């Protein structure tokens, strides 16, 4: 497949998670063209198609096999319930169609092993969507560890303190594999990479259903979504993982937090007692720190492309899709180290079993599969891994740019009031207060607006429609469109989205739950991502609950 040719993609699954993938794919429109959509619900297919520029030309079907068989589809993206991954991947491999599939691979280790076996014996490209391993943050962490400043690794301590699931089916382990399998696979994947080639040998875990029980009403971020008819998965867990060579990892997991959540963190301790860590790994407030040579250094990444600026993507999503395109261009069939992928899934499955049976689970003996071990032996050889590294900016610098960013970070972490039941406590935006925010933001030269293409940002809100006209670095706020020939980005929030945005819901949640619609010239708007990020942060502070 020539590198200059756009890859024709078919997407299987047009539900709420599909939206996040579309954001990345639309920003990589020079690499990909979406030619087919599939979902069991025709309405979701049509809704998704309408967000694409070539909607009238897209093949639409409720049968995933017809999508895979379509000659105008060269590769597929699987965004369906976990329990369906195996059958879709198996059919894709039969049809010689490369696949990128949502994590986790399967609901149990039998499904995972079958997928690995198919990928390795049939010579097909299957890439798990484990975005965090491709993120700039993890790249910096991994490179720091490999620099030998820590003289090897000994302990890893992690936490993921988050809100509840998007959709009710995640609470059914028969469909998702359970909370640990679905949510912690990301952070466990990073642990296996850091400790490699040491392998996991045992797990002991405790967990429970503290709030999310069968028949309960979830009073969290998505309470409008969930009345649990069935739930057999935990909402909290404490996990200890033993590795070879005396290495150990622990994870604190809790899904009952209200917004804003702390998110994901990971601390790696070396054999010499030095550490490096990442806090807020899945947010734009990410902090990288270490204590090398008796000095604690704290840094922010210098705004790489794949950082989660507004909560729209997992960090690493864009780079993952870029790598997928490279593998397709080179006809590379080995998308990852399948040994690490299998070990990560073994840990999630062992954790679930340990919680259910209140005992230590011996991974080496209980999850041993001689046929899979034979296939994975080729991945036991040490291989040099190259991760990109991004500049680090000390947090305590006097740079106006960083001071501004840190101030916004503090604002975003101020305690928010309880969820609003009425719009009465939400300030309505108008031309005047938007103009005041723009004036504040443009006092900083960090955005370099005069060096960017002209753009019109149209903000459609429940109470008003405002045009932000940016031309030659100058900004005008109007109630009408000044120049229809200028590239335009449309940002629309419905009424519930406006209230949820004011009370702390992330841009990602708003987007995938269809409360936020974004359309227009995404490539041009990409140049303004830092300006938009700060503008949205300022708007949230302006309109949130009035004391």
Short mmCIF file of C-alpha atoms in Angstrom, two decimals:
data_model
loop_
_atom_site.label_atom_id
_atom_site.label_comp_id
_atom_site.label_asym_id
_atom_site.label_seq_id
_atom_site.Cartn_x
_atom_site.Cartn_y
_atom_site.Cartn_z
CA UNK A 1 0.00 0.00 0.00
CA UNK A 2 1.72 3.24 -1.14
CA UNK A 3 2.47 5.73 1.62
CA UNK A 4 0.96 8.61 -0.34
CA UNK A 5 -2.38 6.89 -0.72
CA UNK A 6 -5.13 7.48 1.81
CA UNK A 7 -6.15 4.37 3.70
CA UNK A 8 -9.80 3.49 3.20
CA UNK A 9 -11.26 2.70 6.60
CA UNK A 10 -14.39 0.93 7.71
CA UNK A 11 -15.60 1.57 11.27
CA UNK A 12 -17.56 -1.15 13.06
CA UNK A 13 -19.46 0.36 15.99
CA UNK A 14 -20.93 3.87 15.81
CA UNK A 15 -21.76 4.32 19.50
CA UNK A 16 -20.44 6.94 21.88
CA UNK A 17 -16.82 5.76 21.88
CA UNK A 18 -16.74 6.09 18.12
CA UNK A 19 -16.80 9.89 18.48
CA UNK A 20 -13.36 10.03 20.07
CA UNK A 21 -11.88 7.94 17.24
CA UNK A 22 -13.49 10.21 14.66
CA UNK A 23 -11.81 13.27 16.17
CA UNK A 24 -8.37 11.71 15.65
CA UNK A 25 -9.19 10.37 12.19
CA UNK A 26 -10.53 13.71 10.99
CA UNK A 27 -7.34 15.40 12.16
CA UNK A 28 -5.39 12.78 10.20
CA UNK A 29 -7.47 13.14 7.05
CA UNK A 30 -4.27 13.19 4.99
CA UNK A 31 -3.74 9.56 6.03
CA UNK A 32 -7.25 8.13 6.25
CA UNK A 33 -10.56 8.22 4.41
CA UNK A 34 -13.63 6.72 6.09
CA UNK A 35 -15.51 4.78 3.43
CA UNK A 36 -17.85 2.51 5.42
CA UNK A 37 -19.77 2.46 8.70
CA UNK A 38 -21.45 -0.40 10.55
CA UNK A 39 -23.63 -0.60 13.64
CA UNK A 40 -26.55 -2.73 14.78
CA UNK A 41 -28.56 0.52 15.06
CA UNK A 42 -29.12 2.24 11.66
CA UNK A 43 -29.87 5.55 13.42
CA UNK A 44 -26.38 5.63 14.93
CA UNK A 45 -24.87 4.94 11.52
CA UNK A 46 -26.75 7.85 9.97
CA UNK A 47 -25.86 10.20 12.84
CA UNK A 48 -22.17 9.33 12.51
CA UNK A 49 -22.21 9.63 8.72
CA UNK A 50 -23.64 13.15 8.96
CA UNK A 51 -20.51 14.30 10.80
CA UNK A 52 -18.31 13.31 7.85
CA UNK A 53 -17.61 15.42 4.77
CA UNK A 54 -18.23 12.52 2.35
CA UNK A 55 -21.41 11.28 4.07
CA UNK A 56 -23.30 10.62 0.82
CA UNK A 57 -20.55 8.29 -0.43
CA UNK A 58 -20.19 6.17 2.71
CA UNK A 59 -21.26 2.53 2.60
CA UNK A 60 -23.65 1.84 5.49
CA UNK A 61 -24.62 -1.55 6.86
CA UNK A 62 -25.80 -3.30 10.03
CA UNK A 63 -23.80 -6.42 9.12
CA UNK A 64 -20.09 -6.24 9.99
CA UNK A 65 -19.29 -9.04 7.55
CA UNK A 66 -20.62 -6.97 4.65
CA UNK A 67 -18.42 -4.06 5.70
CA UNK A 68 -15.33 -6.29 5.88
CA UNK A 69 -16.17 -7.84 2.49
CA UNK A 70 -16.55 -4.41 0.88
CA UNK A 71 -13.67 -3.92 -1.63
CA UNK A 72 -13.64 -0.20 -0.82
CA UNK A 73 -12.49 -1.00 2.73
CA UNK A 74 -8.77 -1.62 3.22
CA UNK A 75 -8.64 -1.75 7.03
CA UNK A 76 -11.16 -1.75 9.87
CA UNK A 77 -11.58 -0.07 13.24
CA UNK A 78 -13.48 -2.09 15.86
CA UNK A 79 -15.38 0.01 18.41
CA UNK A 80 -17.87 -2.55 19.71
CA UNK A 81 -18.64 -4.37 22.96
CA UNK A 82 -15.62 -6.36 24.13
CA UNK A 83 -17.41 -9.70 23.89
CA UNK A 84 -17.74 -9.24 20.10
CA UNK A 85 -14.07 -8.48 19.35
CA UNK A 86 -12.97 -12.07 18.73
CA UNK A 87 -15.62 -12.93 16.12
CA UNK A 88 -15.07 -9.66 14.22
CA UNK A 89 -11.27 -10.01 14.27
CA UNK A 90 -11.50 -13.64 13.15
CA UNK A 91 -13.66 -12.67 10.16
CA UNK A 92 -11.37 -9.72 9.33
CA UNK A 93 -8.34 -12.03 9.32
CA UNK A 94 -10.18 -14.44 7.01
CA UNK A 95 -10.84 -11.50 4.70
CA UNK A 96 -7.22 -10.30 5.00
CA UNK A 97 -8.30 -6.94 6.39
CA UNK A 98 -5.95 -5.33 8.97
CA UNK A 99 -7.73 -4.33 12.17
CA UNK A 100 -7.27 -1.82 14.97
CA UNK A 101 -9.48 -2.89 17.84
CA UNK A 102 -10.64 -1.19 21.01
CA UNK A 103 -9.20 -2.50 24.25
CA UNK A 104 -9.41 -4.90 25.98
CA UNK A 105 -9.03 -7.67 23.44
CA UNK A 106 -11.51 -10.02 25.09
CA UNK A 107 -13.66 -10.70 28.14
CA UNK A 108 -11.47 -13.63 29.25
CA UNK A 109 -8.01 -15.03 28.59
CA UNK A 110 -9.37 -17.70 26.25
CA UNK A 111 -10.59 -14.99 23.87
CA UNK A 112 -7.33 -13.05 24.19
CA UNK A 113 -5.24 -16.15 23.45
CA UNK A 114 -7.38 -16.99 20.42
CA UNK A 115 -6.87 -13.47 18.99
CA UNK A 116 -3.10 -13.67 19.58
CA UNK A 117 -2.99 -17.10 17.95
CA UNK A 118 -4.91 -15.87 14.91
CA UNK A 119 -2.76 -12.76 14.52
CA UNK A 120 0.52 -14.68 14.72
CA UNK A 121 -0.37 -17.80 12.73
CA UNK A 122 -2.37 -16.15 9.94
CA UNK A 123 0.09 -13.30 9.35
CA UNK A 124 -2.46 -10.54 9.87
CA UNK A 125 -2.09 -7.07 11.37
CA UNK A 126 -4.15 -6.72 14.54
CA UNK A 127 -3.39 -3.66 16.67
CA UNK A 128 -4.90 -3.19 20.15
CA UNK A 129 -5.98 0.40 20.82
CA UNK A 130 -3.80 0.93 23.90
CA UNK A 131 -3.28 4.65 23.35
CA UNK A 132 -1.34 5.52 26.49
CA UNK A 133 1.70 3.45 25.44
CA UNK A 134 1.99 5.80 22.44
CA UNK A 135 1.64 9.03 24.44
CA UNK A 136 4.30 11.71 24.78
CA UNK A 137 3.99 11.49 28.57
CA UNK A 138 4.81 7.78 28.65
CA UNK A 139 7.58 8.32 26.12
CA UNK A 140 9.25 10.81 28.46
CA UNK A 141 8.77 8.52 31.45
CA UNK A 142 10.15 5.48 29.62
CA UNK A 143 13.17 7.37 28.27
CA UNK A 144 13.97 8.73 31.73
CA UNK A 145 13.87 5.20 33.16
CA UNK A 146 16.11 3.90 30.37
CA UNK A 147 18.64 6.71 30.94
CA UNK A 148 19.94 4.70 33.93
CA UNK A 149 19.46 7.60 36.36
CA UNK A 150 17.43 5.17 38.47
CA UNK A 151 19.78 2.20 37.89
CA UNK A 152 16.90 -0.10 37.05
CA UNK A 153 13.33 -0.32 38.30
CA UNK A 154 12.05 -1.99 41.45
CA UNK A 155 8.59 -0.66 42.38
CA UNK A 156 5.66 0.93 40.54
CA UNK A 157 2.76 2.57 42.34
CA UNK A 158 -0.32 3.63 40.38
CA UNK A 159 -3.76 5.05 40.96
CA UNK A 160 -6.80 5.65 38.82
CA UNK A 161 -9.47 7.67 40.59
CA UNK A 162 -12.27 8.31 38.15
CA UNK A 163 -15.96 8.66 37.47
CA UNK A 164 -18.30 5.89 36.39
CA UNK A 165 -18.71 4.09 33.07
CA UNK A 166 -20.23 5.64 29.94
CA UNK A 167 -22.84 2.96 29.32
CA UNK A 168 -24.65 0.25 31.32
CA UNK A 169 -23.16 -2.68 29.36
CA UNK A 170 -19.73 -1.99 30.87
CA UNK A 171 -21.10 -3.08 34.26
CA UNK A 172 -21.83 -6.56 32.88
CA UNK A 173 -18.62 -8.61 32.84
CA UNK A 174 -20.24 -11.00 30.36
CA UNK A 175 -20.01 -8.13 27.85
CA UNK A 176 -16.99 -6.12 29.04
CA UNK A 177 -14.90 -8.50 31.12
CA UNK A 178 -15.40 -6.25 34.15
CA UNK A 179 -14.16 -2.89 35.37
CA UNK A 180 -10.55 -3.96 35.99
CA UNK A 181 -10.31 -5.56 32.56
CA UNK A 182 -11.79 -2.57 30.76
CA UNK A 183 -10.37 0.38 32.69
CA UNK A 184 -7.06 -0.79 34.17
CA UNK A 185 -5.76 -2.50 31.04
CA UNK A 186 -4.19 0.85 30.03
CA UNK A 187 -2.14 1.35 33.18
CA UNK A 188 -1.31 -2.36 33.52
CA UNK A 189 -0.06 -2.29 29.94
CA UNK A 190 2.37 0.49 30.92
CA UNK A 191 3.53 -1.50 33.95
CA UNK A 192 4.35 -4.57 31.84
CA UNK A 193 6.34 -2.41 29.38
CA UNK A 194 8.37 -0.75 32.16
CA UNK A 195 9.18 -4.03 33.95
CA UNK A 196 9.84 -6.00 30.74
CA UNK A 197 11.49 -8.48 30.30
CA UNK A 198 10.49 -9.39 33.88
CA UNK A 199 7.11 -11.08 33.76
CA UNK A 200 4.17 -11.13 36.20
CA UNK A 201 4.02 -14.18 38.45
CA UNK A 202 1.20 -13.47 40.91
CA UNK A 203 -1.65 -11.15 41.89
CA UNK A 204 -3.51 -10.49 45.12
CA UNK A 205 -6.44 -8.08 45.06
CA UNK A 206 -9.37 -6.85 47.11
CA UNK A 207 -12.42 -5.19 45.58
CA UNK A 208 -16.10 -4.57 46.13
CA UNK A 209 -19.29 -2.96 44.90
CA UNK A 210 -19.47 0.12 47.06
CA UNK A 211 -22.08 2.09 45.10
CA UNK A 212 -22.74 0.51 41.73
CA UNK A 213 -25.01 -2.41 42.55
CA UNK A 214 -27.75 -4.23 40.66
CA UNK A 215 -30.96 -2.23 40.93
CA UNK A 216 -29.19 0.94 42.04
CA UNK A 217 -29.41 4.39 40.51
CA UNK A 218 -25.99 5.83 39.76
CA UNK A 219 -25.77 9.39 41.04
CA UNK A 220 -22.60 10.29 39.22
CA UNK A 221 -21.51 12.06 36.10
CA UNK A 222 -23.80 9.99 33.87
CA UNK A 223 -26.77 9.37 36.15
CA UNK A 224 -29.08 10.23 33.26
CA UNK A 225 -27.69 7.13 31.51
CA UNK A 226 -27.78 4.42 34.13
CA UNK A 227 -30.41 2.45 36.00
CA UNK A 228 -28.53 -0.77 36.61
CA UNK A 229 -30.63 -3.81 35.78
CA UNK A 230 -27.55 -5.98 36.16
CA UNK A 231 -24.05 -5.47 37.54
CA UNK A 232 -21.44 -8.02 38.52
CA UNK A 233 -18.33 -5.83 38.41
CA UNK A 234 -16.50 -3.99 41.18
CA UNK A 235 -16.27 -0.21 41.43
CA UNK A 236 -13.10 -0.18 43.56
CA UNK A 237 -10.02 -2.36 44.01
CA UNK A 238 -6.59 -2.52 45.65
CA UNK A 239 -4.17 -4.65 43.66
CA UNK A 240 -0.66 -6.01 44.32
CA UNK A 241 1.21 -7.52 41.37
CA UNK A 242 4.37 -9.62 41.78
CA UNK A 243 6.91 -9.78 38.97
CA UNK A 244 10.06 -11.78 38.43
CA UNK A 245 13.32 -10.42 39.92
CA UNK A 246 11.49 -9.20 43.04
CA UNK A 247 9.75 -6.35 41.24
CA UNK A 248 6.33 -5.29 42.53
CA UNK A 249 3.51 -2.99 41.47
CA UNK A 250 0.39 -1.78 43.24
CA UNK A 251 -2.73 -0.08 41.93
CA UNK A 252 -5.45 1.86 43.76
CA UNK A 253 -8.64 1.93 41.68
CA UNK A 254 -11.87 3.79 42.42
CA UNK A 255 -14.76 4.63 40.09
CA UNK A 256 -16.97 6.60 42.48
CA UNK A 257 -15.33 10.02 42.20
CA UNK A 258 -17.28 13.10 41.18
CA UNK A 259 -15.96 15.61 38.65
CA UNK A 260 -13.37 16.97 38.53
CA UNK A 261 -11.51 13.70 39.08
CA UNK A 262 -7.84 13.21 39.91
CA UNK A 263 -7.40 10.79 37.04
CA UNK A 264 -4.44 8.47 36.49
CA UNK A 265 -0.99 8.61 38.06
CA UNK A 266 2.09 6.39 37.98
CA UNK A 267 5.25 6.49 40.12
CA UNK A 268 8.32 4.38 39.27
CA UNK A 269 11.00 3.81 41.93
CA UNK A 270 14.51 2.75 40.95
CA UNK A 271 16.90 0.40 42.71
CA UNK A 272 18.83 3.47 43.95
CA UNK A 273 15.76 5.07 45.56
CA UNK A 274 15.25 7.73 42.92
CA UNK A 275 11.79 8.05 41.43
CA UNK A 276 10.04 9.53 38.44
CA UNK A 277 6.31 9.99 38.18
CA UNK A 278 3.43 11.32 36.14
CA UNK A 279 0.34 12.86 37.72
CA UNK A 280 -2.89 13.50 35.83
CA UNK A 281 -1.72 11.29 32.98
CA UNK A 282 -5.08 11.49 31.21
CA UNK A 283 -5.65 15.25 31.47
CA UNK A 284 -4.20 18.49 30.12
CA UNK A 285 -2.87 19.17 33.66
CA UNK A 286 -0.23 16.43 33.33
CA UNK A 287 2.85 16.89 35.52
CA UNK A 288 6.13 14.97 35.12
CA UNK A 289 8.48 14.95 38.12
CA UNK A 290 11.57 13.21 39.55
CA UNK A 291 14.00 13.49 42.48
CA UNK A 292 17.34 12.94 40.75
CA UNK A 293 20.49 13.96 42.70
CA UNK A 294 18.49 15.19 45.69
CA UNK A 295 16.58 17.79 43.69
CA UNK A 296 12.86 17.51 42.98
CA UNK A 297 12.01 18.69 39.49
CA UNK A 298 8.43 19.19 38.28
CA UNK A 299 7.60 19.83 34.65
CA UNK A 300 4.86 20.18 32.09
CA UNK A 301 5.16 18.83 28.56
CA UNK A 302 5.65 21.50 25.93
CA UNK A 303 2.19 20.97 24.41
CA UNK A 304 2.84 18.04 22.06
CA UNK A 305 0.18 17.22 19.48
CA UNK A 306 -1.09 14.12 21.24
CA UNK A 307 -1.60 15.55 24.72
CA UNK A 308 -5.21 15.51 25.88
CA UNK A 309 -5.70 19.29 25.52
CA UNK A 310 -9.47 19.42 25.98
CA UNK A 311 -10.33 15.90 27.02
CA UNK A 312 -11.33 14.91 23.47
CA UNK A 313 -8.85 12.06 23.07
CA UNK A 314 -6.85 9.66 25.19
CA UNK A 315 -3.21 10.81 25.16
CA UNK A 316 -1.42 8.97 22.38
CA UNK A 317 -4.45 8.44 20.13
CA UNK A 318 -3.09 10.39 17.18
CA UNK A 319 0.34 8.75 17.37
CA UNK A 320 -1.34 5.34 17.57
CA UNK A 321 -3.19 6.03 14.33
CA UNK A 322 -0.02 7.39 12.72
CA UNK A 323 1.80 4.15 13.62
CA UNK A 324 -1.10 2.08 12.31
CA UNK A 325 -0.82 3.91 8.99
CA UNK A 326 2.95 3.31 8.90
CA UNK A 327 2.46 -0.41 9.51
CA UNK A 328 -0.11 -0.62 6.75
CA UNK A 329 2.23 1.20 4.38
CA UNK A 330 5.10 -1.17 5.19
CA UNK A 331 2.85 -4.24 5.31
CA UNK A 332 4.15 -4.83 8.84
CA UNK A 333 2.16 -7.64 10.45
CA UNK A 334 3.51 -7.32 14.00
CA UNK A 335 1.78 -4.34 15.56
CA UNK A 336 3.08 -4.84 19.07
CA UNK A 337 4.95 -7.05 21.52
CA UNK A 338 2.29 -9.70 21.99
CA UNK A 339 4.10 -11.05 25.06
CA UNK A 340 3.46 -7.75 26.86
CA UNK A 341 -0.14 -7.64 25.64
CA UNK A 342 -0.81 -11.16 26.90
CA UNK A 343 0.85 -10.46 30.26
CA UNK A 344 -1.26 -7.32 30.74
CA UNK A 345 -4.48 -9.22 30.08
CA UNK A 346 -3.29 -12.04 32.37
CA UNK A 347 -2.98 -9.51 35.19
CA UNK A 348 -6.50 -8.11 34.68
CA UNK A 349 -7.98 -11.63 34.58
CA UNK A 350 -5.97 -12.70 37.64
CA UNK A 351 -7.16 -9.61 39.51
CA UNK A 352 -10.80 -10.45 38.80
CA UNK A 353 -10.26 -14.04 39.96
CA UNK A 354 -8.40 -12.94 43.09
CA UNK A 355 -11.25 -10.63 44.10
CA UNK A 356 -13.88 -13.29 43.44
CA UNK A 357 -12.07 -16.05 45.36
CA UNK A 358 -10.26 -13.93 48.00
CA UNK A 359 -6.86 -15.48 47.35
CA UNK A 360 -3.53 -14.96 45.63
CA UNK A 361 -3.63 -16.07 42.00
CA UNK A 362 -0.48 -17.68 40.63
CA UNK A 363 -0.25 -16.44 37.03
CA UNK A 364 2.65 -18.71 36.07
CA UNK A 365 0.78 -21.94 36.83
CA UNK A 366 -2.92 -21.04 36.54
CA UNK A 367 -2.73 -19.07 33.29
CA UNK A 368 -0.04 -21.11 31.55
CA UNK A 369 -0.85 -22.00 27.93
CA UNK A 370 1.93 -24.04 26.25
CA UNK A 371 0.70 -23.37 22.72
CA UNK A 372 0.61 -19.60 23.28
CA UNK A 373 3.96 -19.67 25.11
CA UNK A 374 5.54 -21.29 22.08
CA UNK A 375 4.14 -18.59 19.78
CA UNK A 376 5.26 -15.79 22.10
CA UNK A 377 8.84 -17.02 22.53
CA UNK A 378 10.00 -14.79 19.66
CA UNK A 379 9.03 -11.72 21.73
CA UNK A 380 11.29 -12.67 24.66
CA UNK A 381 14.40 -11.33 22.96
CA UNK A 382 15.37 -7.80 24.08
CA UNK A 383 14.37 -5.26 21.44
CA UNK A 384 15.30 -1.59 21.45
CA UNK A 385 12.16 0.53 21.64
CA UNK A 386 12.22 4.13 20.45
CA UNK A 387 9.77 6.48 22.12
CA UNK A 388 9.55 10.15 21.12
CA UNK A 389 10.61 12.59 23.81
CA UNK A 390 9.15 16.07 24.18
CA UNK A 391 10.67 19.17 25.82
CA UNK A 392 9.93 19.63 29.51
CA UNK A 393 9.16 23.08 30.90
CA UNK A 394 9.90 23.62 34.61
CA UNK A 395 6.69 24.53 36.40
CA UNK A 396 8.39 27.17 38.55
CA UNK A 397 9.57 29.24 35.59
CA UNK A 398 8.61 32.91 35.34
CA UNK A 399 7.54 32.50 31.73
CA UNK A 400 4.25 34.29 31.14
CA UNK A 401 3.10 31.35 29.05
CA UNK A 402 3.66 28.85 31.85
CA UNK A 403 2.35 31.14 34.56
CA UNK A 404 -0.80 31.51 32.51
CA UNK A 405 -1.10 27.76 32.01
CA UNK A 406 -0.52 27.03 35.68
CA UNK A 407 -3.09 29.60 36.74
CA UNK A 408 -5.66 27.98 34.48
CA UNK A 409 -4.70 24.59 35.89
CA UNK A 410 -5.38 25.86 39.41
CA UNK A 411 -8.72 27.29 38.32
CA UNK A 412 -9.77 23.98 36.80
CA UNK A 413 -9.05 22.22 40.08
CA UNK A 414 -11.06 24.58 42.26
CA UNK A 415 -13.91 22.72 43.96
CA UNK A 416 -17.05 22.79 41.84
CA UNK A 417 -20.53 23.04 43.26
CA UNK A 418 -22.95 20.15 43.08
CA UNK A 419 -24.58 19.32 39.78
CA UNK A 420 -27.06 21.97 38.73
CA UNK A 421 -30.69 20.97 38.37
CA UNK A 422 -31.71 24.29 36.81
CA UNK A 423 -30.15 26.76 34.40
CA UNK A 424 -30.87 29.63 36.79
CA UNK A 425 -27.44 29.42 38.41
CA UNK A 426 -25.56 29.41 35.10
CA UNK A 427 -24.35 32.69 33.66
CA UNK A 428 -25.41 33.30 30.07
CA UNK A 429 -22.68 34.20 27.64
CA UNK A 430 -23.05 37.28 25.49
CA UNK A 431 -20.97 39.42 23.17
CA UNK A 432 -19.74 41.64 26.01
CA UNK A 433 -18.42 39.03 28.44
CA UNK A 434 -16.87 37.00 25.61
CA UNK A 435 -15.10 40.18 24.46
CA UNK A 436 -13.67 40.64 27.96
CA UNK A 437 -12.28 37.10 27.97
CA UNK A 438 -10.76 37.54 24.53
CA UNK A 439 -9.09 40.76 25.64
CA UNK A 440 -7.50 38.96 28.60
CA UNK A 441 -6.28 36.06 26.48
CA UNK A 442 -4.84 38.13 23.65
CA UNK A 443 -2.67 40.11 26.06
CA UNK A 444 -0.37 37.10 25.88
CA UNK A 445 1.76 36.76 22.76
CA UNK A 446 2.12 33.01 23.33
CA UNK A 447 -0.67 32.18 20.87
CA UNK A 448 0.99 33.91 17.85
CA UNK A 449 -2.41 34.56 16.31
CA UNK A 450 -0.92 36.89 13.72
CA UNK A 451 1.09 33.97 12.28
CA UNK A 452 -1.89 31.66 11.84
CA UNK A 453 -4.45 31.33 9.09
CA UNK A 454 -7.60 33.42 9.42
CA UNK A 455 -10.43 31.58 11.15
CA UNK A 456 -13.98 32.11 12.32
CA UNK A 457 -15.09 30.34 15.49
CA UNK A 458 -18.86 30.10 15.62
CA UNK A 459 -20.14 29.30 19.12
CA UNK A 460 -23.76 28.14 19.10
CA UNK A 461 -25.02 28.16 22.68
CA UNK A 462 -28.53 27.69 24.10
CA UNK A 463 -28.91 31.43 24.64
CA UNK A 464 -26.92 32.99 21.83
CA UNK A 465 -24.81 32.51 18.73
CA UNK A 466 -21.48 34.36 18.66
CA UNK A 467 -18.88 34.66 15.92
CA UNK A 468 -15.22 35.10 16.89
CA UNK A 469 -13.56 36.48 13.75
CA UNK A 470 -9.75 36.12 13.75
CA UNK A 471 -8.03 37.94 10.89
CA UNK A 472 -4.34 38.86 10.74
CA UNK A 473 -4.13 38.35 14.51
CA UNK A 474 -6.99 40.78 15.23
CA UNK A 475 -10.16 39.48 16.85
CA UNK A 476 -13.69 40.79 16.42
CA UNK A 477 -16.70 39.46 18.31
CA UNK A 478 -19.91 39.74 16.29
CA UNK A 479 -23.41 38.34 16.11
CA UNK A 480 -23.17 37.73 12.41
CA UNK A 481 -20.78 36.17 9.92
CA UNK A 482 -18.42 38.79 8.47
CA UNK A 483 -16.73 36.77 5.73
CA UNK A 484 -18.22 33.52 4.48
CA UNK A 485 -15.02 32.67 2.58
CA UNK A 486 -12.89 32.44 5.73
CA UNK A 487 -12.36 28.91 7.15
CA UNK A 488 -14.82 28.25 9.95
CA UNK A 489 -15.13 25.91 12.91
CA UNK A 490 -18.54 25.40 14.50
CA UNK A 491 -18.78 24.66 18.22
CA UNK A 492 -22.35 23.85 19.35
CA UNK A 493 -23.53 23.01 22.88
CA UNK A 494 -27.12 22.03 23.58
CA UNK A 495 -28.86 23.13 26.78
CA UNK A 496 -27.93 20.12 28.91
CA UNK A 497 -24.40 20.26 27.53
CA UNK A 498 -24.09 23.92 28.52
CA UNK A 499 -25.11 23.13 32.11
CA UNK A 500 -22.86 20.06 32.28
CA UNK A 501 -19.93 22.04 30.86
CA UNK A 502 -20.45 24.73 33.51
CA UNK A 503 -20.45 22.15 36.29
CA UNK A 504 -17.30 20.34 35.28
CA UNK A 505 -18.02 17.76 32.58
CA UNK A 506 -15.01 17.33 30.30
CA UNK A 507 -15.09 18.19 26.60
CA UNK A 508 -14.59 14.50 25.85
CA UNK A 509 -17.70 13.49 27.78
CA UNK A 510 -19.74 16.22 26.11
CA UNK A 511 -18.54 15.20 22.66
CA UNK A 512 -19.07 11.45 22.89
CA UNK A 513 -22.48 11.92 24.57
CA UNK A 514 -23.55 14.13 21.64
CA UNK A 515 -24.12 17.20 23.84
CA UNK A 516 -21.33 18.94 21.93
CA UNK A 517 -21.07 19.05 18.15
CA UNK A 518 -17.87 20.18 16.40
CA UNK A 519 -17.68 20.64 12.64
CA UNK A 520 -15.93 22.70 10.00
CA UNK A 521 -12.31 23.26 9.01
CA UNK A 522 -10.67 21.08 11.66
CA UNK A 523 -7.20 21.26 10.10
CA UNK A 524 -7.10 25.07 10.28
CA UNK A 525 -8.64 25.08 13.75
CA UNK A 526 -5.89 22.73 14.92
CA UNK A 527 -3.46 25.66 14.77
CA UNK A 528 -5.54 27.35 17.47
CA UNK A 529 -5.73 24.43 19.90
CA UNK A 530 -3.88 26.20 22.73
CA UNK A 531 -5.91 29.37 22.31
CA UNK A 532 -9.15 27.35 22.29
CA UNK A 533 -8.03 25.35 25.33
CA UNK A 534 -7.46 28.47 27.41
CA UNK A 535 -10.62 30.12 26.07
CA UNK A 536 -12.75 27.13 27.10
CA UNK A 537 -11.13 27.07 30.54
CA UNK A 538 -11.90 30.78 31.00
CA UNK A 539 -15.47 30.36 29.76
CA UNK A 540 -16.05 27.47 32.17
CA UNK A 541 -14.92 29.62 35.08
CA UNK A 542 -17.08 32.52 33.92
CA UNK A 543 -20.35 30.63 33.49
CA UNK A 544 -20.09 28.04 36.26
CA UNK A 545 -22.29 28.08 39.33
CA UNK A 546 -22.81 31.52 40.77
CA UNK A 547 -22.19 31.48 44.52
#
